[in-house]
Amino acid sequence: TKSFFIYEVSAFWPEELVAFRVNFYFILLHVGKFFVKIVYVLPDMIIVISELAGEYVNKTYKPKVLVYPLAIGVEPSRYQSRSKESSRKELIEKKILPYCLHDKFIVLYSGILTRVTSVDNLVFAATKLKDEPSIAILIIGEGEEKEKIDKIRSENKLSNLFLLPFQASTNVSSIISAADVCVVPLAKQSIYETTVPTKFYDYLACNKPQIGICRGELAKLINCNNIGVTVKNGDIDNLAEVIVSLKNS
């Protein structure tokens, strides 16, 4: 059509597909990268979601067009200003949150439950915090890892870990506002160092401090802007210490 063609790359394929060594990943990686090199020849401009993502595209695929980082972000008007207390009261009255959370220090993860999001870090942190009755880990979402998370919770009798299903979008603002601190976990594979999940911006729009279980671009954003604290994926002791430190802050 001779239109100006802008190609938005919101995720890297085949890299993310093979990060967890799926069947035939070696073939997928090589065939996929060959295909992607062809795809990157076609557009007049390539949009990526972070500066590190731009560097990765330029270094790996060497496109001959501008690669421009453009954050995903969120629409701020979707997030009304709410106090923590009023949000908790509303959610308890709607029977979305149990009453026992009304006076807890709530550490929230809300989103999909997959190996990419590494929510198991929070679950194992809950086992370390069993003797901290004032702290509650709240996980809201669905996904392939939910059954595993529920099993760990049952086996370890984690009364401080609350696992809820996805909620209506109209409740998202209240749920985030009800938390004390929000968590953005990412898988430790290097390709995810280029990622900045949408939930990071959701939490930011509700003025919540964040714990990033991450490296790379997201860690840089959190640390350089004093948004919260970052820890390494798998460093459960440090994660538990950070949660306690924030509660006492």
Tab-separated table of C-alpha atoms in Angstrom:
chain	number	residue	atom	x	y	z
A	1	THR	CA	0.000	0.000	0.000
A	2	LYS	CA	3.108	2.244	0.226
A	3	SER	CA	1.957	3.285	3.709
A	4	PHE	CA	4.482	4.267	6.378
A	5	PHE	CA	4.851	0.924	8.197
A	6	ILE	CA	5.467	1.046	11.976
A	7	TYR	CA	6.109	-2.334	13.593
A	8	GLU	CA	5.575	-2.545	17.357
A	9	VAL	CA	7.593	-5.252	19.119
A	10	SER	CA	5.968	-5.762	22.529
A	11	ALA	CA	7.623	-9.159	23.148
A	12	PHE	CA	10.588	-10.979	21.655
A	13	TRP	CA	9.919	-14.137	19.698
A	14	PRO	CA	11.402	-16.678	19.398
A	15	GLU	CA	13.593	-15.703	22.383
A	16	GLU	CA	10.811	-15.727	24.993
A	17	LEU	CA	9.321	-18.895	23.520
A	18	VAL	CA	12.562	-20.832	23.965
A	19	ALA	CA	13.633	-19.260	27.273
A	20	PHE	CA	12.212	-22.222	29.179
A	21	ARG	CA	13.555	-24.866	26.785
A	22	VAL	CA	10.241	-25.969	25.281
A	23	ASN	CA	10.242	-28.985	22.957
A	24	PHE	CA	12.413	-28.467	19.861
A	25	TYR	CA	13.552	-25.106	21.253
A	26	PHE	CA	16.879	-25.304	19.372
A	27	ILE	CA	15.090	-25.560	16.029
A	28	LEU	CA	12.571	-22.887	17.023
A	29	LEU	CA	15.364	-20.508	17.989
A	30	HIS	CA	17.236	-20.741	14.700
A	31	VAL	CA	14.221	-20.860	12.396
A	32	GLY	CA	12.530	-18.127	14.422
A	33	LYS	CA	15.516	-15.780	14.326
A	34	PHE	CA	15.820	-16.268	10.558
A	35	PHE	CA	12.145	-15.361	10.164
A	36	VAL	CA	12.459	-12.338	12.463
A	37	LYS	CA	15.424	-10.987	10.489
A	38	ILE	CA	13.192	-10.980	7.410
A	39	VAL	CA	10.343	-9.318	9.346
A	40	TYR	CA	12.620	-6.519	10.602
A	41	VAL	CA	13.529	-5.604	7.010
A	42	LEU	CA	9.931	-4.641	6.151
A	43	PRO	CA	8.961	-1.715	8.454
A	44	ASP	CA	9.951	1.947	8.169
A	45	MET	CA	10.201	2.211	11.970
A	46	ILE	CA	10.359	-0.303	14.838
A	47	ILE	CA	8.822	0.497	18.230
A	48	VAL	CA	10.032	-1.355	21.368
A	49	ILE	CA	8.937	-1.054	25.001
A	50	SER	CA	12.252	-0.156	26.651
A	51	GLU	CA	15.727	1.206	25.991
A	52	LEU	CA	17.333	-2.195	26.611
A	53	ALA	CA	14.879	-3.755	24.150
A	54	GLY	CA	16.028	-1.239	21.554
A	55	GLU	CA	19.661	-2.082	22.219
A	56	TYR	CA	18.860	-5.800	21.893
A	57	VAL	CA	17.134	-5.360	18.517
A	58	ASN	CA	19.947	-3.220	17.127
A	59	LYS	CA	22.689	-5.561	18.344
A	60	THR	CA	20.981	-8.857	17.448
A	61	TYR	CA	19.157	-8.072	14.206
A	62	LYS	CA	20.837	-4.859	12.955
A	63	PRO	CA	17.765	-3.369	11.246
A	64	LYS	CA	18.457	-0.465	8.869
A	65	VAL	CA	15.607	1.665	10.259
A	66	LEU	CA	15.017	3.671	13.442
A	67	VAL	CA	14.350	1.556	16.545
A	68	TYR	CA	12.430	3.756	18.970
A	69	PRO	CA	11.733	2.925	22.662
A	70	LEU	CA	8.184	3.864	23.659
A	71	ALA	CA	6.872	2.883	27.109
A	72	ILE	CA	3.541	1.031	27.256
A	73	GLY	CA	2.144	3.077	30.145
A	74	VAL	CA	-1.477	3.264	31.293
A	75	GLU	CA	-4.373	5.699	31.089
A	76	PRO	CA	-4.232	7.600	34.429
A	77	SER	CA	-7.958	8.460	34.404
A	78	ARG	CA	-8.723	4.773	34.985
A	79	TYR	CA	-7.172	5.028	38.449
A	80	GLN	CA	-9.153	7.143	40.855
A	81	SER	CA	-7.390	8.446	43.951
A	82	ARG	CA	-8.408	6.177	46.842
A	83	SER	CA	-7.147	5.776	50.378
A	84	LYS	CA	-5.921	2.412	51.579
A	85	GLU	CA	-8.542	2.308	54.343
A	86	SER	CA	-11.536	3.148	52.129
A	87	SER	CA	-10.398	0.662	49.479
A	88	ARG	CA	-10.099	-2.154	52.011
A	89	LYS	CA	-13.489	-1.335	53.499
A	90	GLU	CA	-15.106	-1.392	50.045
A	91	LEU	CA	-13.499	-4.704	49.039
A	92	ILE	CA	-14.382	-6.364	52.343
A	93	GLU	CA	-17.998	-5.225	52.021
A	94	LYS	CA	-18.072	-6.688	48.495
A	95	LYS	CA	-16.656	-9.929	49.970
A	96	ILE	CA	-13.666	-9.722	47.636
A	97	LEU	CA	-11.179	-9.527	50.508
A	98	PRO	CA	-11.537	-11.408	53.794
A	99	TYR	CA	-12.070	-9.240	56.868
A	100	CYS	CA	-8.822	-10.434	58.445
A	101	LEU	CA	-6.868	-8.301	55.939
A	102	HIS	CA	-8.308	-5.015	57.194
A	103	ASP	CA	-5.292	-4.294	59.425
A	104	LYS	CA	-2.517	-6.299	57.733
A	105	PHE	CA	0.527	-5.089	55.844
A	106	ILE	CA	-0.544	-6.309	52.401
A	107	VAL	CA	2.049	-7.295	49.790
A	108	LEU	CA	0.206	-7.591	46.468
A	109	TYR	CA	0.817	-9.354	43.180
A	110	SER	CA	-1.994	-9.060	40.651
A	111	GLY	CA	-1.713	-10.628	37.195
A	112	ILE	CA	-1.119	-13.838	35.309
A	113	LEU	CA	0.514	-16.763	37.111
A	114	THR	CA	3.117	-18.275	34.794
A	115	ARG	CA	6.775	-19.230	34.877
A	116	VAL	CA	7.537	-15.881	33.245
A	117	THR	CA	6.070	-13.944	36.182
A	118	SER	CA	7.926	-16.058	38.782
A	119	VAL	CA	5.280	-15.545	41.471
A	120	ASP	CA	6.665	-18.548	43.340
A	121	ASN	CA	9.247	-16.128	44.810
A	122	LEU	CA	6.417	-14.527	46.794
A	123	VAL	CA	5.042	-17.898	47.841
A	124	PHE	CA	8.393	-19.012	49.253
A	125	ALA	CA	8.785	-15.623	50.951
A	126	ALA	CA	5.465	-16.316	52.681
A	127	THR	CA	7.006	-19.443	54.229
A	128	LYS	CA	9.826	-17.280	55.619
A	129	LEU	CA	7.299	-14.819	57.049
A	130	LYS	CA	5.032	-17.304	58.824
A	131	ASP	CA	6.030	-15.810	62.179
A	132	GLU	CA	5.124	-12.262	61.073
A	133	PRO	CA	1.361	-12.201	61.801
A	134	SER	CA	0.958	-8.603	60.654
A	135	ILE	CA	2.133	-9.353	57.085
A	136	ALA	CA	-0.134	-10.845	54.405
A	137	ILE	CA	0.891	-11.939	50.903
A	138	LEU	CA	-2.014	-11.412	48.487
A	139	ILE	CA	-1.864	-13.018	45.026
A	140	ILE	CA	-4.683	-12.300	42.589
A	141	GLY	CA	-4.787	-13.961	39.175
A	142	GLU	CA	-5.016	-17.091	37.071
A	143	GLY	CA	-2.573	-19.164	35.057
A	144	GLU	CA	-0.632	-22.369	34.681
A	145	GLU	CA	1.227	-21.925	37.994
A	146	LYS	CA	-1.865	-21.420	40.167
A	147	GLU	CA	-2.265	-25.099	41.049
A	148	LYS	CA	1.416	-25.315	42.051
A	149	ILE	CA	1.081	-22.191	44.223
A	150	ASP	CA	-2.020	-23.538	45.925
A	151	LYS	CA	-0.263	-26.856	46.602
A	152	ILE	CA	2.709	-25.124	48.254
A	153	ARG	CA	0.320	-23.039	50.347
A	154	SER	CA	-1.555	-26.142	51.539
A	155	GLU	CA	1.544	-28.227	52.237
A	156	ASN	CA	3.136	-25.443	54.294
A	157	LYS	CA	-0.143	-24.344	55.949
A	158	LEU	CA	0.464	-20.738	54.974
A	159	SER	CA	-2.268	-18.753	56.691
A	160	ASN	CA	-0.476	-15.556	55.603
A	161	LEU	CA	-0.847	-16.331	51.880
A	162	PHE	CA	-4.132	-15.411	50.170
A	163	LEU	CA	-4.839	-16.642	46.646
A	164	LEU	CA	-7.774	-15.053	44.801
A	165	PRO	CA	-9.076	-15.358	41.214
A	166	PHE	CA	-8.956	-12.586	38.627
A	167	GLN	CA	-11.224	-9.672	39.546
A	168	ALA	CA	-13.368	-7.379	37.419
A	169	SER	CA	-11.477	-4.485	35.863
A	170	THR	CA	-13.704	-2.063	37.783
A	171	ASN	CA	-12.105	-3.310	41.016
A	172	VAL	CA	-8.465	-3.036	39.899
A	173	SER	CA	-7.942	0.471	41.236
A	174	SER	CA	-9.412	-0.438	44.633
A	175	ILE	CA	-7.378	-3.639	44.880
A	176	ILE	CA	-4.062	-1.899	44.181
A	177	SER	CA	-4.979	1.002	46.471
A	178	ALA	CA	-5.750	-1.469	49.285
A	179	ALA	CA	-2.176	-2.778	49.247
A	180	ASP	CA	0.815	-1.399	51.126
A	181	VAL	CA	3.383	-2.482	48.569
A	182	CYS	CA	3.089	-4.148	45.149
A	183	VAL	CA	5.378	-6.726	43.548
A	184	VAL	CA	6.571	-7.017	39.941
A	185	PRO	CA	8.353	-10.363	39.494
A	186	LEU	CA	10.074	-11.447	36.269
A	187	ALA	CA	11.802	-14.656	35.210
A	188	LYS	CA	15.581	-14.658	35.560
A	189	GLN	CA	16.342	-15.441	31.896
A	190	SER	CA	18.289	-12.553	30.361
A	191	ILE	CA	15.707	-11.775	27.674
A	192	TYR	CA	13.334	-10.534	30.402
A	193	GLU	CA	15.822	-7.840	31.394
A	194	THR	CA	14.393	-5.879	28.436
A	195	THR	CA	10.804	-6.135	29.723
A	196	VAL	CA	8.704	-3.592	31.628
A	197	PRO	CA	5.317	-5.200	32.440
A	198	THR	CA	2.105	-3.198	32.251
A	199	LYS	CA	1.407	-3.910	35.937
A	200	PHE	CA	4.422	-1.736	36.806
A	201	TYR	CA	2.519	1.247	35.373
A	202	ASP	CA	-0.750	0.132	36.999
A	203	TYR	CA	0.913	0.159	40.411
A	204	LEU	CA	2.606	3.467	39.633
A	205	ALA	CA	-0.714	5.087	38.685
A	206	CYS	CA	-2.004	4.181	42.160
A	207	ASN	CA	1.069	5.694	43.846
A	208	LYS	CA	2.267	2.418	45.341
A	209	PRO	CA	5.872	1.552	46.244
A	210	GLN	CA	7.092	-1.545	44.451
A	211	ILE	CA	9.327	-4.539	44.998
A	212	GLY	CA	10.883	-5.565	41.713
A	213	ILE	CA	12.049	-9.168	41.519
A	214	CYS	CA	14.055	-8.401	38.434
A	215	ARG	CA	17.152	-7.101	36.702
A	216	GLY	CA	17.681	-4.896	33.682
A	217	GLU	CA	15.362	-2.113	32.551
A	218	LEU	CA	12.710	-2.588	35.226
A	219	ALA	CA	15.285	-2.632	38.030
A	220	LYS	CA	16.821	0.562	36.633
A	221	LEU	CA	13.435	2.315	36.560
A	222	ILE	CA	12.590	1.317	40.144
A	223	ASN	CA	15.992	2.112	41.634
A	224	CYS	CA	16.837	5.311	39.750
A	225	ASN	CA	13.426	6.851	40.445
A	226	ASN	CA	13.194	5.736	44.102
A	227	ILE	CA	9.985	3.827	43.363
A	228	GLY	CA	10.862	0.942	45.660
A	229	VAL	CA	13.392	-1.859	46.093
A	230	THR	CA	14.689	-4.609	43.814
A	231	VAL	CA	15.893	-8.126	44.633
A	232	LYS	CA	17.271	-10.963	42.551
A	233	ASN	CA	14.983	-13.750	41.399
A	234	GLY	CA	15.418	-16.676	43.793
A	235	ASP	CA	16.892	-14.642	46.660
A	236	ILE	CA	14.027	-15.477	49.014
A	237	ASP	CA	15.806	-14.506	52.230
A	238	ASN	CA	16.500	-11.012	50.898
A	239	LEU	CA	12.935	-10.697	49.604
A	240	ALA	CA	11.540	-11.560	53.044
A	241	GLU	CA	13.927	-9.078	54.694
A	242	VAL	CA	12.857	-6.333	52.267
A	243	ILE	CA	9.182	-6.950	53.037
A	244	VAL	CA	9.801	-6.719	56.788
A	245	SER	CA	11.939	-3.616	56.314
A	246	LEU	CA	9.200	-1.887	54.297
A	247	LYS	CA	6.593	-2.832	56.903
A	248	ASN	CA	8.723	-1.213	59.596
A	249	SER	CA	9.528	1.826	57.473
